[in-house]
GROMACS .gro file of C-alpha atoms in nm:
model
  334
    1MET     CA    1  -0.587   2.844  -3.181
    2ALA     CA    2  -0.924   3.033  -3.028
    3LYS     CA    3  -0.816   3.094  -2.701
    4SER     CA    4  -0.944   2.910  -2.358
    5ARG     CA    5  -1.212   3.126  -2.219
    6VAL     CA    6  -1.163   3.093  -1.814
    7LEU     CA    7  -1.390   3.209  -1.543
    8LEU     CA    8  -1.161   3.355  -1.291
    9LEU     CA    9  -1.326   3.384  -0.870
   10GLY     CA   10  -1.103   3.471  -0.630
   11SER     CA   11  -0.843   3.806  -0.740
   12GLY     CA   12  -0.638   3.799  -0.441
   13GLY     CA   13  -0.333   3.731  -0.460
   14ILE     CA   14  -0.285   3.399  -0.611
   15GLY     CA   15  -0.559   3.452  -0.842
   16THR     CA   16  -0.458   3.810  -1.026
   17ILE     CA   17  -0.149   3.586  -1.036
   18ALA     CA   18  -0.280   3.321  -1.203
   19ALA     CA   19  -0.478   3.573  -1.403
   20LEU     CA   20  -0.148   3.704  -1.526
   21ASN     CA   21   0.009   3.403  -1.541
   22LEU     CA   22  -0.238   3.224  -1.745
   23GLU     CA   23  -0.365   3.600  -1.974
   24CYS     CA   24   0.108   3.640  -2.062
   25GLY     CA   25   0.141   3.283  -2.243
   26GLY     CA   26  -0.143   3.408  -2.497
   27GLN     CA   27  -0.356   3.085  -2.513
   28ALA     CA   28  -0.650   3.232  -2.304
   29GLU     CA   29  -0.866   3.524  -2.192
   30VAL     CA   30  -0.982   3.524  -1.891
   31THR     CA   31  -1.308   3.717  -1.701
   32ALA     CA   32  -1.167   3.767  -1.375
   33ILE     CA   33  -1.510   3.790  -1.133
   34LEU     CA   34  -1.441   4.124  -0.868
   35ARG     CA   35  -1.581   4.213  -0.553
   36SER     CA   36  -1.454   4.479  -0.317
   37ASN     CA   37  -1.203   4.532  -0.584
   38PHE     CA   38  -1.412   4.558  -0.895
   39GLN     CA   39  -1.437   4.930  -0.866
   40THR     CA   40  -1.058   5.001  -0.775
   41VAL     CA   41  -0.936   4.756  -1.091
   42THR     CA   42  -1.213   4.926  -1.304
   43ASP     CA   43  -1.115   5.258  -1.330
   44ARG     CA   44  -0.740   5.181  -1.278
   45GLY     CA   45  -0.620   4.833  -1.318
   46PHE     CA   46  -0.414   4.645  -1.139
   47GLU     CA   47  -0.086   4.722  -0.967
   48ILE     CA   48   0.195   4.400  -0.936
   49LEU     CA   49   0.482   4.412  -0.762
   50SER     CA   50   0.593   4.070  -0.882
   51CYS     CA   51   0.964   3.815  -0.810
   52ASP     CA   52   0.818   3.621  -1.168
   53HIS     CA   53   0.704   3.951  -1.373
   54GLY     CA   54   0.851   4.270  -1.241
   55HIS     CA   55   0.637   4.620  -1.141
   56ILE     CA   56   0.330   4.594  -1.340
   57ARG     CA   57   0.083   4.883  -1.380
   58ASN     CA   58  -0.249   4.929  -1.441
   59TRP     CA   59  -0.296   4.564  -1.580
   60ARG     CA   60  -0.644   4.416  -1.652
   61PRO     CA   61  -0.768   4.045  -1.794
   62THR     CA   62  -0.929   4.028  -2.063
   63SER     CA   63  -1.258   4.121  -1.874
   64VAL     CA   64  -1.362   4.206  -1.504
   65VAL     CA   65  -1.721   4.201  -1.401
   66ASN     CA   66  -1.908   4.173  -1.052
   67ALA     CA   67  -2.071   3.905  -1.116
   68VAL     CA   68  -2.108   3.534  -1.203
   69PRO     CA   69  -2.179   3.526  -1.544
   70VAL     CA   70  -2.498   3.342  -1.646
   71ILE     CA   71  -2.444   3.087  -1.959
   72GLY     CA   72  -2.726   3.064  -2.177
   73SER     CA   73  -2.788   3.501  -2.133
   74ALA     CA   74  -2.675   3.725  -2.424
   75ASP     CA   75  -2.322   3.788  -2.583
   76VAL     CA   76  -2.234   3.487  -2.279
   77ALA     CA   77  -2.054   3.165  -2.445
   78PRO     CA   78  -1.906   2.892  -2.237
   79TYR     CA   79  -1.606   2.858  -2.048
   80ASN     CA   80  -1.356   2.609  -2.047
   81TYR     CA   81  -1.256   2.659  -1.775
   82ILE     CA   82  -1.337   2.808  -1.414
   83VAL     CA   83  -1.061   2.865  -1.128
   84CYS     CA   84  -1.151   2.832  -0.797
   85THR     CA   85  -0.887   3.076  -0.594
   86THR     CA   86  -1.081   3.213  -0.370
   87LYS     CA   87  -1.097   3.093   0.006
   88ASN     CA   88  -1.289   2.720   0.072
   89ILE     CA   89  -1.480   2.803   0.369
   90PRO     CA   90  -1.788   2.524   0.377
   91ASP     CA   91  -1.909   2.703   0.723
   92ILE     CA   92  -1.980   3.031   0.593
   93GLY     CA   93  -2.211   3.044   0.278
   94PRO     CA   94  -2.254   3.093   0.052
   95SER     CA   95  -2.080   2.750  -0.129
   96ILE     CA   96  -1.836   2.818  -0.448
   97CYS     CA   97  -2.118   2.550  -0.586
   98ASP     CA   98  -2.358   2.744  -0.553
   99ILE     CA   99  -2.152   3.031  -0.621
  100ILE     CA  100  -1.998   2.889  -0.962
  101ALA     CA  101  -2.324   2.695  -1.091
  102PRO     CA  102  -2.476   2.979  -1.348
  103ALA     CA  103  -2.202   2.999  -1.526
  104VAL     CA  104  -2.107   2.545  -1.531
  105THR     CA  105  -2.202   2.436  -1.854
  106PRO     CA  106  -2.251   2.046  -1.818
  107ALA     CA  107  -2.010   1.812  -1.960
  108GLN     CA  108  -1.756   2.115  -2.091
  109THR     CA  109  -1.658   2.316  -1.881
  110VAL     CA  110  -1.359   2.201  -1.636
  111ILE     CA  111  -1.392   2.299  -1.270
  112VAL     CA  112  -1.025   2.405  -1.114
  113LEU     CA  113  -0.991   2.439  -0.762
  114ILE     CA  114  -0.626   2.599  -0.689
  115GLN     CA  115  -0.734   2.607  -0.242
  116ASN     CA  116  -0.666   2.489   0.046
  117GLY     CA  117  -0.754   2.165   0.226
  118LEU     CA  118  -0.862   1.830   0.258
  119ASN     CA  119  -1.174   1.636   0.033
  120ILE     CA  120  -1.235   2.013  -0.148
  121GLU     CA  121  -1.327   1.850  -0.464
  122LYS     CA  122  -1.600   1.573  -0.352
  123LEU     CA  123  -1.898   1.843  -0.309
  124PHE     CA  124  -1.723   1.955  -0.681
  125ALA     CA  125  -1.783   1.611  -0.814
  126GLU     CA  126  -2.139   1.597  -0.633
  127ARG     CA  127  -2.285   1.932  -0.755
  128PHE     CA  128  -2.078   1.896  -1.093
  129PRO     CA  129  -2.170   1.444  -1.196
  130GLU     CA  130  -2.035   1.553  -1.552
  131ASN     CA  131  -1.754   1.796  -1.546
  132ILE     CA  132  -1.416   1.719  -1.474
  133ILE     CA  133  -1.235   1.874  -1.213
  134LEU     CA  134  -0.924   1.929  -1.200
  135SER     CA  135  -0.664   1.971  -0.815
  136GLY     CA  136  -0.459   2.256  -0.804
  137ILE     CA  137  -0.166   2.302  -0.537
  138SER     CA  138  -0.006   2.662  -0.504
  139ARG     CA  139   0.319   2.709  -0.362
  140ASN     CA  140   0.350   3.062  -0.409
  141ASP     CA  141   0.321   3.379  -0.126
  142ALA     CA  142   0.128   3.654  -0.308
  143HIS     CA  143  -0.135   3.889  -0.124
  144GLU     CA  144  -0.316   4.182  -0.190
  145ILE     CA  145  -0.178   4.407   0.039
  146ALA     CA  146  -0.455   4.683  -0.066
  147PRO     CA  147  -0.748   4.721  -0.303
  148GLY     CA  148  -0.583   4.600  -0.686
  149LEU     CA  149  -0.213   4.613  -0.571
  150ILE     CA  150  -0.075   4.243  -0.539
  151GLU     CA  151   0.253   4.184  -0.357
  152GLN     CA  152   0.430   3.878  -0.496
  153ILE     CA  153   0.752   3.787  -0.280
  154ASP     CA  154   0.749   3.417  -0.345
  155HIS     CA  155   0.748   3.181  -0.674
  156ASP     CA  156   0.514   3.113  -0.869
  157ASN     CA  157   0.419   2.732  -0.858
  158LEU     CA  158   0.110   2.487  -0.882
  159GLN     CA  159   0.097   2.125  -0.897
  160ILE     CA  160  -0.248   2.053  -1.102
  161GLY     CA  161  -0.397   1.689  -1.132
  162ALA     CA  162  -0.752   1.515  -1.186
  163PHE     CA  163  -0.964   1.458  -0.924
  164CYS     CA  164  -1.064   1.113  -0.999
  165GLY     CA  165  -1.447   1.117  -0.939
  166PRO     CA  166  -1.726   0.966  -1.135
  167LEU     CA  167  -1.633   0.989  -1.417
  168ASP     CA  168  -1.521   0.677  -1.628
  169SER     CA  169  -1.258   0.857  -1.880
  170ARG     CA  170  -0.929   0.916  -1.688
  171GLY     CA  171  -0.820   0.976  -2.055
  172ALA     CA  172  -1.028   1.313  -2.033
  173GLN     CA  173  -0.941   1.397  -1.713
  174THR     CA  174  -0.551   1.361  -1.771
  175ASN     CA  175  -0.576   1.565  -2.136
  176ALA     CA  176  -0.761   1.802  -1.938
  177ALA     CA  177  -0.508   1.849  -1.698
  178THR     CA  178  -0.188   1.886  -1.946
  179HIS     CA  179  -0.393   2.131  -2.114
  180PHE     CA  180  -0.446   2.300  -1.842
  181VAL     CA  181  -0.029   2.350  -1.751
  182GLU     CA  182  -0.006   2.404  -2.111
  183ILE     CA  183  -0.176   2.742  -2.132
  184TYR     CA  184  -0.059   2.868  -1.701
  185SER     CA  185   0.285   2.789  -1.868
  186ALA     CA  186   0.270   2.937  -2.207
  187GLY     CA  187   0.415   3.229  -2.017
  188GLY     CA  188   0.740   3.108  -1.945
  189LYS     CA  189   0.705   3.294  -1.551
  190THR     CA  190   0.601   3.026  -1.362
  191ASN     CA  191   0.630   2.640  -1.247
  192CYS     CA  192   0.363   2.489  -1.309
  193TYR     CA  193   0.334   2.096  -1.401
  194HIS     CA  194   0.128   1.821  -1.398
  195GLU     CA  195   0.076   1.562  -1.050
  196PRO     CA  196  -0.070   1.270  -1.121
  197ASN     CA  197  -0.040   1.149  -0.745
  198VAL     CA  198  -0.210   1.528  -0.655
  199GLN     CA  199  -0.407   1.419  -0.343
  200ARG     CA  200  -0.004   1.337  -0.203
  201GLU     CA  201   0.089   1.633  -0.237
  202ARG     CA  202  -0.216   1.783  -0.045
  203TRP     CA  203  -0.109   1.607   0.196
  204ARG     CA  204   0.246   1.684   0.200
  205LYS     CA  205   0.127   2.066   0.201
  206LEU     CA  206  -0.099   1.959   0.508
  207VAL     CA  207   0.230   1.917   0.735
  208TYR     CA  208   0.295   2.287   0.687
  209ASN     CA  209  -0.048   2.394   0.674
  210ALA     CA  210  -0.235   2.222   0.989
  211ALA     CA  211   0.065   2.321   1.235
  212PHE     CA  212   0.191   2.631   1.094
  213ASN     CA  213  -0.113   2.842   0.990
  214PRO     CA  214  -0.348   2.806   1.313
  215ILE     CA  215  -0.011   2.828   1.591
  216SER     CA  216   0.064   3.128   1.377
  217ALA     CA  217  -0.288   3.247   1.345
  218LEU     CA  218  -0.344   3.248   1.739
  219THR     CA  219  -0.048   3.317   1.843
  220GLY     CA  220   0.074   3.653   1.614
  221LEU     CA  221   0.370   3.488   1.527
  222SER     CA  222   0.577   3.397   1.218
  223THR     CA  223   0.707   3.116   1.100
  224GLY     CA  224   0.990   3.147   1.184
  225ASP     CA  225   0.960   3.296   1.550
  226LEU     CA  226   0.756   3.032   1.662
  227GLN     CA  227   1.051   2.752   1.624
  228ILE     CA  228   1.250   2.957   1.860
  229ALA     CA  229   0.943   3.071   2.129
  230GLY     CA  230   0.962   2.854   2.422
  231ASN     CA  231   0.916   2.471   2.354
  232ALA     CA  232   0.635   2.565   2.087
  233LEU     CA  233   0.848   2.366   1.841
  234ASP     CA  234   0.885   2.032   2.045
  235THR     CA  235   0.514   2.101   2.175
  236LEU     CA  236   0.304   2.223   1.929
  237LEU     CA  237   0.462   2.239   1.610
  238ILE     CA  238   0.626   1.878   1.610
  239PRO     CA  239   0.307   1.674   1.709
  240ALA     CA  240   0.053   1.877   1.545
  241MET     CA  241   0.322   1.769   1.167
  242THR     CA  242   0.326   1.374   1.295
  243GLU     CA  243  -0.042   1.362   1.402
  244VAL     CA  244  -0.127   1.457   0.982
  245LEU     CA  245   0.163   1.244   0.889
  246THR     CA  246  -0.034   0.954   1.106
  247VAL     CA  247  -0.353   0.985   0.953
  248ALA     CA  248  -0.211   1.041   0.611
  249HIS     CA  249  -0.064   0.700   0.624
  250ALA     CA  250  -0.343   0.544   0.759
  251ALA     CA  251  -0.550   0.685   0.481
  252GLY     CA  252  -0.332   0.505   0.253
  253ILE     CA  253  -0.147   0.881   0.153
  254ASP     CA  254   0.273   0.724   0.081
  255LEU     CA  255   0.434   0.984   0.231
  256PRO     CA  256   0.798   0.923   0.357
  257GLU     CA  257   0.893   0.974   0.772
  258GLU     CA  258   1.119   1.242   0.624
  259THR     CA  259   0.849   1.465   0.523
  260ILE     CA  260   0.827   1.674   0.885
  261ALA     CA  261   1.223   1.734   0.890
  262THR     CA  262   1.170   1.832   0.515
  263THR     CA  263   0.893   2.060   0.542
  264LEU     CA  264   1.100   2.253   0.840
  265ALA     CA  265   1.424   2.240   0.656
  266LYS     CA  266   1.246   2.438   0.388
  267ASN     CA  267   1.113   2.741   0.611
  268PRO     CA  268   1.359   2.820   0.888
  269PRO     CA  269   1.401   3.010   1.116
  270GLU     CA  270   1.539   3.302   1.003
  271ARG     CA  271   1.237   3.267   0.733
  272LYS     CA  272   1.007   3.469   0.871
  273ILE     CA  273   0.639   3.350   0.680
  274PHE     CA  274   0.326   3.524   0.776
  275PRO     CA  275   0.092   3.239   0.625
  276SER     CA  276  -0.227   3.326   0.486
  277MET     CA  277  -0.467   3.227   0.819
  278GLN     CA  278  -0.277   3.481   0.979
  279LYS     CA  279  -0.321   3.761   0.805
  280ASP     CA  280  -0.696   3.659   0.747
  281ILE     CA  281  -0.740   3.641   1.148
  282THR     CA  282  -0.520   4.010   1.093
  283LYS     CA  283  -0.803   4.182   0.923
  284GLY     CA  284  -1.085   4.012   1.053
  285ASN     CA  285  -1.173   3.781   0.805
  286PHE     CA  286  -1.326   3.395   0.789
  287LEU     CA  287  -1.083   3.085   0.823
  288GLU     CA  288  -1.017   2.781   0.653
  289HIS     CA  289  -1.016   2.562   0.960
  290GLU     CA  290  -1.260   2.359   0.817
  291VAL     CA  291  -1.049   2.241   0.492
  292ILE     CA  292  -0.740   2.271   0.715
  293MET     CA  293  -0.755   2.070   0.974
  294GLY     CA  294  -1.169   2.011   1.025
  295GLU     CA  295  -1.074   1.727   0.759
  296VAL     CA  296  -0.815   1.544   0.890
  297ILE     CA  297  -1.001   1.544   1.197
  298ARG     CA  298  -1.284   1.378   1.052
  299GLU     CA  299  -1.035   1.132   0.884
  300ALA     CA  300  -0.892   1.007   1.174
  301GLN     CA  301  -1.174   0.943   1.346
  302SER     CA  302  -1.317   0.744   1.135
  303ARG     CA  303  -1.018   0.551   1.172
  304GLY     CA  304  -1.007   0.591   1.550
  305ILE     CA  305  -0.748   0.812   1.539
  306ALA     CA  306  -0.618   1.065   1.829
  307THR     CA  307  -0.538   1.407   1.729
  308PRO     CA  308  -0.517   1.578   2.053
  309ILE     CA  309  -0.314   1.899   1.892
  310LEU     CA  310  -0.523   1.932   1.558
  311SER     CA  311  -0.842   1.896   1.837
  312THR     CA  312  -0.730   2.158   2.049
  313LEU     CA  313  -0.654   2.454   1.725
  314TYR     CA  314  -0.927   2.340   1.525
  315GLN     CA  315  -1.185   2.410   1.865
  316LEU     CA  316  -0.982   2.736   1.903
  317CYS     CA  317  -1.009   2.842   1.582
  318ALA     CA  318  -1.391   2.706   1.561
  319CYS     CA  319  -1.386   2.977   1.878
  320VAL     CA  320  -1.254   3.292   1.655
  321GLN     CA  321  -1.435   3.206   1.359
  322TRP     CA  322  -1.713   3.213   1.596
  323ARG     CA  323  -1.592   3.543   1.719
  324ILE     CA  324  -1.579   3.760   1.361
  325GLN     CA  325  -1.896   3.591   1.216
  326ALA     CA  326  -2.067   3.757   1.489
  327THR     CA  327  -1.853   4.114   1.431
  328GLU     CA  328  -2.085   4.338   1.208
  329PRO     CA  329  -2.001   4.339   0.858
  330ALA     CA  330  -1.949   4.674   0.877
  331THR     CA  331  -1.611   4.659   1.088
  332ARG     CA  332  -1.489   4.311   0.940
  333GLN     CA  333  -1.330   4.335   0.599
  334ASN     CA  334  -1.415   4.140   0.364
   0.00000   0.00000   0.00000
């Protein structure tokens, strides 16, 4: 059986581990689009320190490129999947839709979004109405700690489900999701499974992300320290989580009331994690506040629900985003 052709956008920590899982199962060949780490990986490959895969040196996917391949040009065959693991920052152009457009084959390429946030699939469904969109929820602590050096310190757990947009064929959408799970899981080094109710899981992750991510980023504290620093747990964290849960329920999402307690239990004070937004703000990278908080707030506003904590965090992050954008590119890390 021919291998699935996969184009990967976003070869940081999450993306590189995704490429490794796809390649090691033997059912996919991955072309990774690299930017700042292109020369390093071209010269000596990735070095990966992984709790799932061990210590791997000089690893490369099937192909590495520094620009999006253009379908129809010489030697570029259509891709079965385009996997997007890059940061989702719609307030800073160019859009991901614009970036991947030259590589999308209508009615053939399945677009897989392994990204944070809410309502991220809608723009893709509008831009590529003939293509199946898959939504991925990743729970994996992997980061690029230096160019071409990947550290994964938590096991890869990935939920994949179809975004049921304007396409009529639910069967084809489900088949695409289960096939992607199959090729991603074939190497046996990950926990990847099909989740039919993937939007519920997006909201579940937001209970964590919309609270811990911005508060940790703005204070510089780990998830553990936030729970013991003054009254932050009772006055910031839990109220922010409660606002997310309230909006989710109003949107018809069936998350149980104990979701907040469960989220905190999975992230005890002794587990001192620095979320992705905190690492981004430290590096001077752009923040994902629009898709993580902004979309929740807009869902709340459309239903007449007040979100004072989330709204304050969102506006503070927007100010930081303005500051980062105003910084000269030469002094800002990409």
